[in-house]
mmCIF file of C-alpha atoms and ligand atoms in Angstrom:
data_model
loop_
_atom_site.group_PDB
_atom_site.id
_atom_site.type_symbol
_atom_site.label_atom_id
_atom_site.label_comp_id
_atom_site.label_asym_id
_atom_site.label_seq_id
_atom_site.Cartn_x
_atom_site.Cartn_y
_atom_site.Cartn_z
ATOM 1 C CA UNK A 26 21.631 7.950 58.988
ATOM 2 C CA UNK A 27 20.346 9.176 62.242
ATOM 3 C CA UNK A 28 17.757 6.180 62.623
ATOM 4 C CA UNK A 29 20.992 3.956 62.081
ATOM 5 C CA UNK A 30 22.796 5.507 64.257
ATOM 6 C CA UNK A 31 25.193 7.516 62.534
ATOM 7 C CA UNK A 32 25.154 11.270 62.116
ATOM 8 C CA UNK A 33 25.910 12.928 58.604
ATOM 9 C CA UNK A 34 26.882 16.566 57.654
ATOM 10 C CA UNK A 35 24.941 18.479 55.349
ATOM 11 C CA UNK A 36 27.368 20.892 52.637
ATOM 12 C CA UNK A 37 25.352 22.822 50.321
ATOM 13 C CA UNK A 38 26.664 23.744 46.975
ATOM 14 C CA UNK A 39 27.107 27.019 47.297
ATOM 15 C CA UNK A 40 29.294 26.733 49.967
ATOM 16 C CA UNK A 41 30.846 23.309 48.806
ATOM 17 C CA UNK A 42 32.069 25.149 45.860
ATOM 18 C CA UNK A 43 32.457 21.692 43.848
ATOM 19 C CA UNK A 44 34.306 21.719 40.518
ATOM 20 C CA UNK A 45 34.858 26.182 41.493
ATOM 21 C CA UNK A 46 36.729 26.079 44.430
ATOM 22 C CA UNK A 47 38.079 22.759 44.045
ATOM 23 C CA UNK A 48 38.129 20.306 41.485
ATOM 24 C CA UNK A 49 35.826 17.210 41.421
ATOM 25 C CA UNK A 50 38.504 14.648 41.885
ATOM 26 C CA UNK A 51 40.499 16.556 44.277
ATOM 27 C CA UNK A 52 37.097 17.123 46.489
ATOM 28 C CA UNK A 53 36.457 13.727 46.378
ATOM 29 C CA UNK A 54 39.687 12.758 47.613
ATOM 30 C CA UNK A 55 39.716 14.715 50.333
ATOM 31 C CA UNK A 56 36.022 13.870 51.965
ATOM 32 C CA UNK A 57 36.264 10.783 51.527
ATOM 33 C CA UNK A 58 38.942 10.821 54.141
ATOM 34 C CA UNK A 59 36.377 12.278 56.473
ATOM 35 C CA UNK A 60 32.897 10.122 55.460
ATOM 36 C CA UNK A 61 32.093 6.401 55.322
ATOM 37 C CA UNK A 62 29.648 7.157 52.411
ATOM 38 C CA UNK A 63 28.817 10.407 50.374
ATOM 39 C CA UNK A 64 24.963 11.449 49.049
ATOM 40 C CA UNK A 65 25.777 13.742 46.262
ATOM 41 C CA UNK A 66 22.428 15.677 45.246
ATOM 42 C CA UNK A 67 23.539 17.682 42.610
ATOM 43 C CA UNK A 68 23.243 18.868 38.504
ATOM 44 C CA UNK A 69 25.269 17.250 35.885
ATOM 45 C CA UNK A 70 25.130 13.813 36.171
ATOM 46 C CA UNK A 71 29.040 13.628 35.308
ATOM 47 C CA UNK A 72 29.893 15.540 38.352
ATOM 48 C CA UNK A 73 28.433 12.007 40.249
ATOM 49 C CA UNK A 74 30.622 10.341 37.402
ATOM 50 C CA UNK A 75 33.646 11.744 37.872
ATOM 51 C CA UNK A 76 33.689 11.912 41.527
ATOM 52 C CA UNK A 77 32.811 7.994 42.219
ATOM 53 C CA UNK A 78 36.009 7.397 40.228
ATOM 54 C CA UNK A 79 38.245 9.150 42.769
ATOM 55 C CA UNK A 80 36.445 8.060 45.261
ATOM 56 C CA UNK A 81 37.343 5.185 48.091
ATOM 57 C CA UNK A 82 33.798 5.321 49.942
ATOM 58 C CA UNK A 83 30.302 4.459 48.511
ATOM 59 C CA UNK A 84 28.849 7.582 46.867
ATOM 60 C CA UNK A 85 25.023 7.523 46.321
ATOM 61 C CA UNK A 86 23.063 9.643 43.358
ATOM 62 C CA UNK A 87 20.672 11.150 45.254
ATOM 63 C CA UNK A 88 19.435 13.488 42.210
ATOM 64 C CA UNK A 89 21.153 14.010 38.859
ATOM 65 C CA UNK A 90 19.878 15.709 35.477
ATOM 66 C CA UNK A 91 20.272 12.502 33.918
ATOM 67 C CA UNK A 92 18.884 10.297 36.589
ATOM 68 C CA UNK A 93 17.212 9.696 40.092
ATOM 69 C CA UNK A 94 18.048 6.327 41.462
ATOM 70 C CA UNK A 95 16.809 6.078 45.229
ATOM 71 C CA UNK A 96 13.534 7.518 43.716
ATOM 72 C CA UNK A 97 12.751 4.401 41.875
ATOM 73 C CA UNK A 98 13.858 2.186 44.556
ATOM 74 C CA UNK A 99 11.777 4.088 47.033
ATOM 75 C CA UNK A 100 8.945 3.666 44.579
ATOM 76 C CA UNK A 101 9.528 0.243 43.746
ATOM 77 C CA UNK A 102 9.274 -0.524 47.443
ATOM 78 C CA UNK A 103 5.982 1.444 47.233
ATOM 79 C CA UNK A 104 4.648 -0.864 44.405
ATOM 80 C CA UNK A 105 5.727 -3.896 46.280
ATOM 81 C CA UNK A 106 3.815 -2.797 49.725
ATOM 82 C CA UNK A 107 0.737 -2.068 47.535
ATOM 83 C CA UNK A 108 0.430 -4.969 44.985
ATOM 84 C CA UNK A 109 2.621 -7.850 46.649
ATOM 85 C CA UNK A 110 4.746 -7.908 43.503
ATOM 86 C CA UNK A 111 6.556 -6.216 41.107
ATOM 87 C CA UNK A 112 7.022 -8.483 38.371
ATOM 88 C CA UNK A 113 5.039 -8.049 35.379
ATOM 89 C CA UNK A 114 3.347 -4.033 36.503
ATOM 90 C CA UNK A 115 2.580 -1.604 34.069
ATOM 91 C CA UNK A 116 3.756 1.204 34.903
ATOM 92 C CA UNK A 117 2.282 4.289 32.810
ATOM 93 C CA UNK A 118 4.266 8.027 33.203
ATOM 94 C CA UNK A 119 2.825 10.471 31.975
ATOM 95 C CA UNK A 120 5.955 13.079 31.036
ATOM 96 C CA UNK A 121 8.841 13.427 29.622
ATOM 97 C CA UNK A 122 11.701 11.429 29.097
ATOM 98 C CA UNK A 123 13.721 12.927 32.441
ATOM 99 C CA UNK A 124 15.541 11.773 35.069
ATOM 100 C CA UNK A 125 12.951 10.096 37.087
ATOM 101 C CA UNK A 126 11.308 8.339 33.889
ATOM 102 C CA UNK A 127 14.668 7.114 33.306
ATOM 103 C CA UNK A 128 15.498 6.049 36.577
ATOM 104 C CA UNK A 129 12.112 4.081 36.703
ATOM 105 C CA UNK A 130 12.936 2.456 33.220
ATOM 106 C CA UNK A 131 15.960 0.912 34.478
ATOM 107 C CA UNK A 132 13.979 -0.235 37.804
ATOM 108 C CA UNK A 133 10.958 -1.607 35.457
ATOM 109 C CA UNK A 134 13.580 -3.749 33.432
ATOM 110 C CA UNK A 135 15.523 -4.984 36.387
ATOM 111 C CA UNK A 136 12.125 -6.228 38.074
ATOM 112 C CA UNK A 137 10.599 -7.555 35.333
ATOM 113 C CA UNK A 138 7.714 -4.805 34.794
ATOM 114 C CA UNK A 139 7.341 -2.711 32.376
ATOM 115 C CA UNK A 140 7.429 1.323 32.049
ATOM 116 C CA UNK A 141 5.164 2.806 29.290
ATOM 117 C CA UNK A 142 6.374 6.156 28.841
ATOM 118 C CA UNK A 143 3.227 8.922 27.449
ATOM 119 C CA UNK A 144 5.695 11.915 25.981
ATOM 120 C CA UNK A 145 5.126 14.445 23.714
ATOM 121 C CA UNK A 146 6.507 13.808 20.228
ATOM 122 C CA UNK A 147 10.129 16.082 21.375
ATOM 123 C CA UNK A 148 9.855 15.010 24.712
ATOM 124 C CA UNK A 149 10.820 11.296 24.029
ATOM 125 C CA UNK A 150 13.866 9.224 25.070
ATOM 126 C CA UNK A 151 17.097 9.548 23.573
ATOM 127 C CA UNK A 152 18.941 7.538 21.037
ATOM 128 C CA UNK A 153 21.339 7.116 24.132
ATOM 129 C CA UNK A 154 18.741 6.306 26.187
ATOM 130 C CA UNK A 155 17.465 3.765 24.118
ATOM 131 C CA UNK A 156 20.935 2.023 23.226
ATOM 132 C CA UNK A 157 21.344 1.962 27.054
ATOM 133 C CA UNK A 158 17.740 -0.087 27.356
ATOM 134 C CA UNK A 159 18.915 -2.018 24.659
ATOM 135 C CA UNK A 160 16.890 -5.834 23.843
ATOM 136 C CA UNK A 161 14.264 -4.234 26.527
ATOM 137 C CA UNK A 162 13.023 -1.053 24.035
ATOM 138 C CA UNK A 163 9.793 -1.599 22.664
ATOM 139 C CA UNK A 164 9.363 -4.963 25.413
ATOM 140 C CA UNK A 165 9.909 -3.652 29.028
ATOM 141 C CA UNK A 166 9.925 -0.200 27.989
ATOM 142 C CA UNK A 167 7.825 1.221 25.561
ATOM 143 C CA UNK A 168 7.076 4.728 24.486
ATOM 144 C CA UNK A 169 3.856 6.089 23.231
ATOM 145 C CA UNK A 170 2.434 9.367 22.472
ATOM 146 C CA UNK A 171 -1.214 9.614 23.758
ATOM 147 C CA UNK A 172 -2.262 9.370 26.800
ATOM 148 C CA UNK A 173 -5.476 8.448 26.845
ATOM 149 C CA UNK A 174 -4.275 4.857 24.837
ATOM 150 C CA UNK A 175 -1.614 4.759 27.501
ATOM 151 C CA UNK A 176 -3.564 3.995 30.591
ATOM 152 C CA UNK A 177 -5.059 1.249 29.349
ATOM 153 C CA UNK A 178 -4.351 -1.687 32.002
ATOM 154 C CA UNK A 179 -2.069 0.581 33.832
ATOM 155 C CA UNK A 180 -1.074 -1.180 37.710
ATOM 156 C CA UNK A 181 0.546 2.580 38.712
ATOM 157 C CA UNK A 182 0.048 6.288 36.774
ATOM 158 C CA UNK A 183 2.889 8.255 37.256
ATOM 159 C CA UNK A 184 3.982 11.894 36.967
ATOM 160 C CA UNK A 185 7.141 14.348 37.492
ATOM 161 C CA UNK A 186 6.837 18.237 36.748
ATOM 162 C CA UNK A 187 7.008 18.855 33.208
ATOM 163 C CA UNK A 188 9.932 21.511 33.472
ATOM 164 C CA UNK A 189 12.929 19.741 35.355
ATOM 165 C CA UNK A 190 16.056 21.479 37.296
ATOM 166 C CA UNK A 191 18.052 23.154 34.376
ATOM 167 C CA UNK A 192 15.038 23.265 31.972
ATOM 168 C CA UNK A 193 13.934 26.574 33.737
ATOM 169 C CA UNK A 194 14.680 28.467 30.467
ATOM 170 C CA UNK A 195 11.995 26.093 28.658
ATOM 171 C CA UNK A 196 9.035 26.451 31.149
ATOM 172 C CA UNK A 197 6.930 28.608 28.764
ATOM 173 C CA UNK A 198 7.576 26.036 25.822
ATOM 174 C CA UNK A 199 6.940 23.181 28.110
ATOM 175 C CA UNK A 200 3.966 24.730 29.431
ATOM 176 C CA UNK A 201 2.075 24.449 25.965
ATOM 177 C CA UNK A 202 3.581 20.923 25.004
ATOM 178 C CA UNK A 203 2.671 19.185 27.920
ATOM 179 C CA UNK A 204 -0.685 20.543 27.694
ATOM 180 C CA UNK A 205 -2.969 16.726 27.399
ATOM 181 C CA UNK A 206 -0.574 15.240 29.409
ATOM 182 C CA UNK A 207 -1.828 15.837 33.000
ATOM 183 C CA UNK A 208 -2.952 12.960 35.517
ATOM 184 C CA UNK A 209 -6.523 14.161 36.228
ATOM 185 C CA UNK A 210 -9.961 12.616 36.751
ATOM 186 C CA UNK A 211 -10.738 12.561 33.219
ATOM 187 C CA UNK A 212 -7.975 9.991 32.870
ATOM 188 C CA UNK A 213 -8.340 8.261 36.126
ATOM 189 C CA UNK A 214 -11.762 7.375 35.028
ATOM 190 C CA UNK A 215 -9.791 5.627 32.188
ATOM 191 C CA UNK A 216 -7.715 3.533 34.583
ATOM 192 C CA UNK A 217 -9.775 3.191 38.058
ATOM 193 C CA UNK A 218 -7.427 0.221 39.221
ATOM 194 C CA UNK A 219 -4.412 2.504 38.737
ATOM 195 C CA UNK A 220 -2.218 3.563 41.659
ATOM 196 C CA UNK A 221 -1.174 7.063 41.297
ATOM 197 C CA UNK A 222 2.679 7.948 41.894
ATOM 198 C CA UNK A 223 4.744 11.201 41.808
ATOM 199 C CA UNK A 224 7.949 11.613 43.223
ATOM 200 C CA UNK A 225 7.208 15.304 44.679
ATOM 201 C CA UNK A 226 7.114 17.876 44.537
ATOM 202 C CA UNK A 227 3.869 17.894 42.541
ATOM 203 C CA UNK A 228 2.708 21.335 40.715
ATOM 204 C CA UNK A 229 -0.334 20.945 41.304
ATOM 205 C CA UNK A 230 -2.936 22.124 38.611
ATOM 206 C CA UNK A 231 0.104 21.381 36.017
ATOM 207 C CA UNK A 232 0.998 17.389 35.579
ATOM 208 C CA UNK A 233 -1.335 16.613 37.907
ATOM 209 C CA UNK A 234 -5.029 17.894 39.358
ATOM 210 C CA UNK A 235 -5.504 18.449 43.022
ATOM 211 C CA UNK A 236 -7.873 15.926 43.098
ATOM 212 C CA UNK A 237 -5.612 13.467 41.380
ATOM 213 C CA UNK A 238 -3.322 13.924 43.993
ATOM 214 C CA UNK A 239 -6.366 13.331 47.008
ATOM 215 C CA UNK A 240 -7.847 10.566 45.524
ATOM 216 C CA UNK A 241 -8.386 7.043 46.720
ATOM 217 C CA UNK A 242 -6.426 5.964 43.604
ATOM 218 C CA UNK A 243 -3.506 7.941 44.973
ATOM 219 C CA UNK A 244 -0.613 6.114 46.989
ATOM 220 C CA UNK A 245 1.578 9.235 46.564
ATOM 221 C CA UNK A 246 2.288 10.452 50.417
ATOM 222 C CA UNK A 247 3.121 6.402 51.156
ATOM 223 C CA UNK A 248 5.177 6.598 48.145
ATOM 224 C CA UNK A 249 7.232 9.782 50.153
ATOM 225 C CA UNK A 250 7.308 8.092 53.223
ATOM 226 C CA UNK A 251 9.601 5.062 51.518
ATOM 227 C CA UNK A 252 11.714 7.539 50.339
ATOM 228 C CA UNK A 253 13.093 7.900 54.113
ATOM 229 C CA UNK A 254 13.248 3.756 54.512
ATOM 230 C CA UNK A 255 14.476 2.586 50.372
ATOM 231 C CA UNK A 256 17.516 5.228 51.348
ATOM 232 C CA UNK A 257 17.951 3.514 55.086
ATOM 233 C CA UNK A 258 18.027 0.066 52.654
ATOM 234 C CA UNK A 259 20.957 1.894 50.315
ATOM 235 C CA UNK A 260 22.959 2.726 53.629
ATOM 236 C CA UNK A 261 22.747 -0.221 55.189
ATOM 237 C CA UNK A 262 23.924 -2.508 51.901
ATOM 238 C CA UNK A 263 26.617 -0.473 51.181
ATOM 239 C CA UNK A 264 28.263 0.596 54.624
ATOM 240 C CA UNK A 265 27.701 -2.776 56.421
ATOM 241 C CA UNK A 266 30.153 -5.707 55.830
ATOM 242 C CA UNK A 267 27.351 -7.893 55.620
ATOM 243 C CA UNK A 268 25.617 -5.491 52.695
ATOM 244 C CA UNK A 269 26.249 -7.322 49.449
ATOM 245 C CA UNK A 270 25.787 -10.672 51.430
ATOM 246 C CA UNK A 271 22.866 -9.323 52.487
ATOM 247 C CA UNK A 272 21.915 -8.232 48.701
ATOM 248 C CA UNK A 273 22.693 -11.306 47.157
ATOM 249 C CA UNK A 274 20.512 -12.909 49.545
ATOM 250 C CA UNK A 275 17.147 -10.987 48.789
ATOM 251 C CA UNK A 276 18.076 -11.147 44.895
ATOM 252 C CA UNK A 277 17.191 -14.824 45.749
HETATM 253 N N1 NVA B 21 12.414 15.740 37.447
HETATM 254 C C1 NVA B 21 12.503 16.528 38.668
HETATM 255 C C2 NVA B 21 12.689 15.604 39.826
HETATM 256 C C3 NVA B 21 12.641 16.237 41.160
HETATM 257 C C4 NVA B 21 12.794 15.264 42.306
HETATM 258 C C5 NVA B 21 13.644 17.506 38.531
HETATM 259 O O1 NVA B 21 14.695 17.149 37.991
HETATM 260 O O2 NVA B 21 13.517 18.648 38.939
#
């Protein structure tokens, strides 16, 4: 906002006291009177939900349980800077089904690539999930469980921690299932044309090795930087009255 030229205020939860002090819609409401657009960064996806209903002014995802939007925009602009296309990538994650995996599902369908997700057996999408992919399960997005047969002819490996914000009850368990599913050399040497991607912060020595990470194959700190200018894109379509003109126009 600040490179645009606006200015933004900054209300953590705990003192935002969202859906405790006051109710979702009635928040809403009330801030929207205030803002011309609202980032909400928060838990339960339904909180986003429930407050875009009562709200009059854009409000952006910018992190729910369920899914993580701007990240896959910021890291399809990072596949577009790197390969000078995103139609027809293969994009591998190595993970779980989450919200980033998600996220980059729906961005691999709408640009016509394809996200091959490497889970562990009860890591795996959803029946949900997979009703909301619908005719593109098993084309654009497909979901495998070993890694190694994964990689094969993989444009971009990507990774996410393996224990996600409100799984912090489950990090032992996840710990041990996830064990095989790490982004290291071993498997680079599988893929050597593969970008590597993680939306950060990494645990290093976890999903991914240090040297993973530091690697010529890696495009991960690029892929942080976008974060700052895909978000800069979101503001700029949806608080300027040129912004779906302008959208329409680059769907072109
Ligand atoms: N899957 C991670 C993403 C962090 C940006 C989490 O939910 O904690």
């Amino acid at each position: 906002m600040a490179q645009l030229g606006g200015s933004t205020v900054f209300l953590p939860a705990n003192e935002a006291g969202l859906g405790t002090r006051e109710t979702i819609p009635d928040f809403a409401r009330t801030l929207c009177q205030y803002c011309d657009a609202i980032v909400l960064r928060t838990f339960a996806h339904s909180t986003v939900e429930t407050f875009a209903e009562h709200a009059t002014v854009p409000i952006i995802n910018g992190l729910t349980d369920y899914l993580h939007p701007c990240q896959a925009l910021a890291d399809f602009q990072t596949i577009l800077e790197h390969f000078g296309t995103v139609a027809g990538k293969r994009v591998v994650f190595i993970g779980d089904a989450n919200n980033v995996s998600r996220s980059l599902a729906h961005a691999c369908i709408l640009a016509g690539s394809t996200l091959v997700l490497a889970c562990p057996k009860d890591y795996a999408f959803t029946d949900a999930d997979i009703a909301a992919f619908g005719e593109h399960w098993g084309r654009s997005v497909i979901q495998v469980h070993d890694p190694a047969a994964a990689v094969a002819g993989a444009d971009v490996l990507y990774t996410d921690v393996w224990t996600s914000m409100g799984q912090e009850a489950e990090k032992a368990v996840r710990l041990k299932a996830f064990q095989g599913y790490q982004i290291n050399e071993r498997l680079l040497a599988l893929a050597p044309k593969a970008k590597v991607m993680h939306c950060l912060p990494a645990h290093r020595g976890e999903e991914i090795t240090d040297g993973a990470v530091e690697c010529a194959q890696s495009i991960i700190f690029d892929q942080a930087e976008n974060r700052l200018h895909a978000q800069k894109a979101v503001l700029r379509v949806l608080m300027c009255a040129d912004g779906p003109a302008l959208l329409a126009s680059m769907r072109k």
